[in-house]
Structures are given as C-alpha cells and as structure tokens.
Amino acid sequence: MNTSIYDILTRDNGYLFLVLFGIFVSAMIFRENMSIYVTIVLGVCLIYRDEIRSMAKHKGFPKRKINQQQHVRNTEITLTQTSRDILKQLKTYSVYNPNAYRRGKRYLHMFFDQIQRFSSSNNTKHVIENAEMYSQQSIKLFRTLVFSIPETKYGSETTQDTKETLSELCERLEKHVYNILYNKVQIHNRDFKDNPNIDKCEIVYDTDNVKEYNYYHENELS
C-alpha cells in the first residue's frame, strides 16, 4: 500500500497531488478568512507555474498529434508529373468556375489515393472501381470549366481558342488516368489468372469503360 502511494506521488507530476491536498486543508483552516486562503493559492500557483503549464500542454498534446497524423495522411498522396503539369495549367482557367476546379482537383487526389492503395489492398477490384468513379467525376468537373467561359462576342476567336485549349487539357488528363487504370486492371487480371478464388473476378476494361461526362453517382462530393 505504501509503495503504491509512493509511486503515485513520484510519478511524473504526482507530487502536485500533495499541493492540491494542502490547498484543500488550507481552505478548511482559513474558511473564515478568505483573503489569507486566496493569498496561499496564488502563491502556490506562482511557485508551481512551470509544472502547471507543463501539465496543460501535455493534456492538449493528443489532439494536436491526431491532427498532425491526419495532415500527414493527406500529404502522402502522390500525383504523377503529368497530372501535376495538367493541374497547373487547368488552374489558369479556375477563375471561370473556382468551385468546379476545387472539386475536380479533390476527386483527382482521391483517384490517386486509390491508386496508391492498390498494391496493398486485398480487394483490388473494389479499389479499381473507386478509382474509376473518382476519375470520371474529376474529368466531368474540369470539363464544366469549358462551359463556364463567358462569351465575349459571337464567334470570338479568343473565346473559342480558350475553350479548345481547355478541352485539350481535359482530354490529356482523361487519357492519362485511363492508362493508369488500364495498367492496374492488367495487374489485377494477371493475379486473378494466377491465383483465382471466389473473391476475385476478371475485369474487362477498354475505351467503352469511359462513361458520358454527365455521369452521376450518389456519393458525389458537394
């Protein structure tokens, strides 16, 4: 019993329990004279201010640690050089529809997040399906930038050139993510042929898999 009490009082800032106990006793003794009690409390706080500050920081640490881990997870997503270059060019046109660009970029990050999960996933078919859905939503949103460009005047060459350039960027991005998905599908299908089981099935993926740009999914981000 004595050992356990000693451990409690000597562990970390355990001796502060003695201080708190002393404050409680002082409150009982000087309850008729609060000025003396307040003076004692303020004096104790002043003497042990460093320890109190340390305990406060320690208490808040877990939350900051969790937030930091979440931030690390968000920054782990790696885009290809091609996708980064295209995004950089697309950002020039984000002024026409900032919300569509922001959401399109978010879906593109979600696509690459799924691609990174592929090698460590036990259900690669599910990963491919998610990645395909995110890529389609991303391309669809980026293409809305084309229709957001205001017409300066009928048949304006400047407006038409801008739309054509933006359409070409979207087409490049679409082909790029398609090639990435196609390669992952080939890996999945080879694994299925080498190690068939009831949890796997072959995926047929070609140009017909590219759905219309107005494709809608109930889980679309708002």
GROMACS .gro file of C-alpha atoms in nm:
model
  222
    1MET     CA    1   0.000   0.000   0.000
    2ASN     CA    2   0.283   0.240   0.098
    3THR     CA    3   0.468   0.154  -0.223
    4SER     CA    4   0.170   0.231  -0.444
    5ILE     CA    5   0.118   0.569  -0.277
    6TYR     CA    6   0.486   0.648  -0.322
    7ASP     CA    7   0.467   0.557  -0.690
    8ILE     CA    8   0.169   0.782  -0.740
    9LEU     CA    9   0.336   1.078  -0.570
   10THR     CA   10   0.669   1.041  -0.751
   11ARG     CA   11   0.539   0.957  -1.099
   12ASP     CA   12   0.550   1.250  -1.345
   13ASN     CA   13   0.398   1.544  -1.154
   14GLY     CA   14   0.245   1.325  -0.885
   15TYR     CA   15   0.376   1.546  -0.606
   16LEU     CA   16   0.126   1.808  -0.716
   17PHE     CA   17  -0.140   1.594  -0.551
   18LEU     CA   18   0.022   1.689  -0.221
   19VAL     CA   19  -0.001   2.055  -0.316
   20LEU     CA   20  -0.369   2.020  -0.405
   21PHE     CA   21  -0.428   1.842  -0.077
   22GLY     CA   22  -0.251   2.125   0.103
   23ILE     CA   23  -0.475   2.380  -0.068
   24PHE     CA   24  -0.781   2.184   0.040
   25VAL     CA   25  -0.661   2.175   0.402
   26SER     CA   26  -0.588   2.549   0.387
   27ALA     CA   27  -0.942   2.611   0.265
   28MET     CA   28  -1.076   2.427   0.569
   29ILE     CA   29  -0.850   2.612   0.811
   30PHE     CA   30  -0.888   2.962   0.669
   31ARG     CA   31  -1.250   2.937   0.553
   32GLU     CA   32  -1.333   3.226   0.783
   33ASN     CA   33  -1.058   3.440   0.631
   34MET     CA   34  -1.069   3.408   0.252
   35SER     CA   35  -0.804   3.674   0.195
   36ILE     CA   36  -0.538   3.452   0.354
   37TYR     CA   37  -0.666   3.149   0.157
   38VAL     CA   38  -0.656   3.337  -0.174
   39THR     CA   39  -0.305   3.456  -0.096
   40ILE     CA   40  -0.191   3.098  -0.033
   41VAL     CA   41  -0.349   2.970  -0.357
   42LEU     CA   42  -0.194   3.247  -0.566
   43GLY     CA   43   0.143   3.183  -0.404
   44VAL     CA   44   0.126   2.810  -0.481
   45CYS     CA   45   0.025   2.881  -0.842
   46LEU     CA   46   0.317   3.120  -0.877
   47ILE     CA   47   0.567   2.871  -0.732
   48TYR     CA   48   0.447   2.578  -0.946
   49ARG     CA   49   0.357   2.777  -1.258
   50ASP     CA   50   0.603   2.583  -1.477
   51GLU     CA   51   0.463   2.247  -1.367
   52ILE     CA   52   0.104   2.363  -1.421
   53ARG     CA   53   0.193   2.494  -1.767
   54SER     CA   54   0.361   2.164  -1.850
   55MET     CA   55   0.055   1.962  -1.745
   56ALA     CA   56  -0.170   2.187  -1.957
   57LYS     CA   57   0.049   2.134  -2.262
   58HIS     CA   58   0.060   1.759  -2.203
   59LYS     CA   59  -0.318   1.744  -2.182
   60GLY     CA   60  -0.358   1.917  -2.518
   61PHE     CA   61  -0.092   1.707  -2.694
   62PRO     CA   62  -0.305   1.408  -2.808
   63LYS     CA   63  -0.541   1.628  -3.010
   64ARG     CA   64  -0.256   1.805  -3.187
   65LYS     CA   65  -0.093   1.469  -3.253
   66ILE     CA   66  -0.409   1.336  -3.416
   67ASN     CA   67  -0.442   1.647  -3.631
   68GLN     CA   68  -0.079   1.615  -3.736
   69GLN     CA   69  -0.128   1.249  -3.832
   70GLN     CA   70  -0.432   1.343  -4.040
   71HIS     CA   71  -0.229   1.613  -4.213
   72VAL     CA   72   0.047   1.363  -4.290
   73ARG     CA   73  -0.208   1.123  -4.435
   74ASN     CA   74  -0.346   1.398  -4.659
   75THR     CA   75   0.000   1.492  -4.787
   76GLU     CA   76   0.101   1.134  -4.861
   77ILE     CA   77  -0.097   1.131  -5.185
   78THR     CA   78   0.148   1.149  -5.476
   79LEU     CA   79   0.039   1.270  -5.817
   80THR     CA   80   0.226   1.186  -6.135
   81GLN     CA   81   0.432   1.455  -6.303
   82THR     CA   82   0.189   1.458  -6.596
   83SER     CA   83  -0.113   1.513  -6.374
   84ARG     CA   84   0.066   1.788  -6.181
   85ASP     CA   85   0.154   1.966  -6.505
   86ILE     CA   86  -0.204   1.945  -6.631
   87LEU     CA   87  -0.344   2.063  -6.298
   88LYS     CA   88  -0.111   2.360  -6.306
   89GLN     CA   89  -0.241   2.456  -6.649
   90LEU     CA   90  -0.603   2.395  -6.551
   91LYS     CA   91  -0.562   2.627  -6.254
   92THR     CA   92  -0.524   2.913  -6.501
   93TYR     CA   93  -0.887   2.859  -6.601
   94SER     CA   94  -1.019   2.809  -6.246
   95VAL     CA   95  -1.128   3.175  -6.241
   96TYR     CA   96  -1.421   3.079  -6.462
   97ASN     CA   97  -1.556   2.829  -6.207
   98PRO     CA   98  -1.349   2.804  -5.886
   99ASN     CA   99  -1.585   2.553  -5.726
  100ALA     CA  100  -1.568   2.311  -6.021
  101TYR     CA  101  -1.188   2.332  -6.026
  102ARG     CA  102  -1.163   2.277  -5.650
  103ARG     CA  103  -1.392   1.974  -5.657
  104GLY     CA  104  -1.228   1.834  -5.970
  105LYS     CA  105  -0.887   1.860  -5.805
  106ARG     CA  106  -1.022   1.692  -5.491
  107TYR     CA  107  -1.159   1.400  -5.692
  108LEU     CA  108  -0.828   1.368  -5.876
  109HIS     CA  109  -0.647   1.340  -5.543
  110MET     CA  110  -0.899   1.076  -5.435
  111PHE     CA  111  -0.826   0.888  -5.758
  112PHE     CA  112  -0.453   0.880  -5.688
  113ASP     CA  113  -0.518   0.787  -5.327
  114GLN     CA  114  -0.697   0.474  -5.450
  115ILE     CA  115  -0.417   0.400  -5.695
  116GLN     CA  116  -0.167   0.413  -5.410
  117ARG     CA  117  -0.381   0.169  -5.210
  118PHE     CA  118  -0.383  -0.080  -5.497
  119SER     CA  119  -0.059  -0.263  -5.416
  120SER     CA  120  -0.152  -0.321  -5.051
  121SER     CA  121  -0.522  -0.394  -5.098
  122ASN     CA  122  -0.681  -0.738  -5.064
  123ASN     CA  123  -0.969  -0.627  -5.286
  124THR     CA  124  -0.809  -0.465  -5.589
  125LYS     CA  125  -1.133  -0.483  -5.786
  126HIS     CA  126  -1.301  -0.253  -5.535
  127VAL     CA  127  -1.004  -0.015  -5.547
  128ILE     CA  128  -1.018  -0.001  -5.928
  129GLU     CA  129  -1.392   0.067  -5.924
  130ASN     CA  130  -1.349   0.352  -5.677
  131ALA     CA  131  -1.058   0.498  -5.872
  132GLU     CA  132  -1.259   0.483  -6.195
  133MET     CA  133  -1.553   0.662  -6.034
  134TYR     CA  134  -1.332   0.937  -5.891
  135SER     CA  135  -1.151   0.989  -6.221
  136GLN     CA  136  -1.480   1.023  -6.409
  137GLN     CA  137  -1.610   1.278  -6.161
  138SER     CA  138  -1.284   1.473  -6.180
  139ILE     CA  139  -1.287   1.490  -6.561
  140LYS     CA  140  -1.654   1.584  -6.567
  141LEU     CA  141  -1.597   1.873  -6.328
  142PHE     CA  142  -1.292   2.001  -6.515
  143ARG     CA  143  -1.490   1.994  -6.838
  144THR     CA  144  -1.753   2.222  -6.685
  145LEU     CA  145  -1.484   2.491  -6.693
  146VAL     CA  146  -1.520   2.491  -7.070
  147PHE     CA  147  -1.888   2.583  -7.045
  148SER     CA  148  -1.816   2.843  -6.777
  149ILE     CA  149  -1.604   3.059  -7.006
  150PRO     CA  150  -1.810   3.370  -7.086
  151GLU     CA  151  -1.874   3.463  -7.447
  152THR     CA  152  -1.715   3.799  -7.527
  153LYS     CA  153  -1.894   3.822  -7.857
  154TYR     CA  154  -2.045   3.582  -8.105
  155GLY     CA  155  -1.780   3.379  -8.282
  156SER     CA  156  -1.494   3.533  -8.085
  157GLU     CA  157  -1.168   3.363  -8.181
  158THR     CA  158  -1.019   3.434  -7.838
  159THR     CA  159  -1.305   3.260  -7.658
  160GLN     CA  160  -1.302   2.968  -7.899
  161ASP     CA  161  -0.926   2.921  -7.868
  162THR     CA  162  -0.952   2.922  -7.488
  163LYS     CA  163  -1.224   2.658  -7.497
  164GLU     CA  164  -1.027   2.440  -7.736
  165THR     CA  165  -0.713   2.464  -7.521
  166LEU     CA  166  -0.909   2.377  -7.209
  167SER     CA  167  -1.080   2.084  -7.384
  168GLU     CA  168  -0.741   1.950  -7.494
  169LEU     CA  169  -0.613   1.964  -7.136
  170CYS     CA  170  -0.915   1.768  -7.014
  171GLU     CA  171  -0.866   1.513  -7.289
  172ARG     CA  172  -0.498   1.471  -7.196
  173LEU     CA  173  -0.588   1.418  -6.833
  174GLU     CA  174  -0.859   1.170  -6.925
  175LYS     CA  175  -0.619   0.963  -7.136
  176HIS     CA  176  -0.356   0.977  -6.863
  177VAL     CA  177  -0.582   0.845  -6.586
  178TYR     CA  178  -0.727   0.588  -6.827
  179ASN     CA  179  -0.378   0.449  -6.895
  180ILE     CA  180  -0.310   0.430  -6.522
  181LEU     CA  181  -0.634   0.243  -6.462
  182TYR     CA  182  -0.576   0.014  -6.760
  183ASN     CA  183  -0.236  -0.088  -6.624
  184LYS     CA  184  -0.383  -0.163  -6.282
  185VAL     CA  185  -0.657  -0.372  -6.444
  186GLN     CA  186  -0.395  -0.579  -6.627
  187ILE     CA  187  -0.214  -0.643  -6.299
  188HIS     CA  188  -0.542  -0.741  -6.133
  189ASN     CA  189  -0.637  -0.978  -6.414
  190ARG     CA  190  -0.296  -1.147  -6.415
  191ASP     CA  191  -0.326  -1.202  -6.042
  192PHE     CA  192  -0.674  -1.346  -6.092
  193LYS     CA  193  -0.549  -1.593  -6.352
  194ASP     CA  194  -0.252  -1.697  -6.138
  195ASN     CA  195  -0.446  -1.714  -5.812
  196PRO     CA  196  -0.818  -1.749  -5.884
  197ASN     CA  197  -1.061  -1.751  -5.593
  198ILE     CA  198  -1.423  -1.668  -5.520
  199ASP     CA  199  -1.334  -1.314  -5.405
  200LYS     CA  200  -1.179  -1.218  -5.739
  201CYS     CA  201  -1.307  -1.183  -6.090
  202GLU     CA  202  -1.162  -1.064  -6.418
  203ILE     CA  203  -1.223  -0.702  -6.514
  204VAL     CA  204  -1.288  -0.605  -6.874
  205TYR     CA  205  -1.159  -0.253  -6.923
  206ASP     CA  206  -1.128  -0.071  -7.254
  207THR     CA  207  -1.238   0.257  -7.409
  208ASP     CA  208  -1.601   0.156  -7.362
  209ASN     CA  209  -1.550   0.194  -6.987
  210VAL     CA  210  -1.529   0.571  -7.024
  211LYS     CA  211  -1.879   0.687  -6.939
  212GLU     CA  212  -2.052   1.003  -7.053
  213TYR     CA  213  -1.939   1.324  -6.888
  214ASN     CA  214  -2.277   1.379  -6.725
  215TYR     CA  215  -2.236   1.053  -6.535
  216TYR     CA  216  -2.373   1.092  -6.183
  217HIS     CA  217  -2.304   0.896  -5.867
  218GLU     CA  218  -2.500   0.931  -5.543
  219ASN     CA  219  -2.178   0.969  -5.343
  220GLU     CA  220  -2.063   1.270  -5.544
  221LEU     CA  221  -1.895   1.537  -5.335
  222SER     CA  222  -2.086   1.858  -5.286
   0.00000   0.00000   0.00000
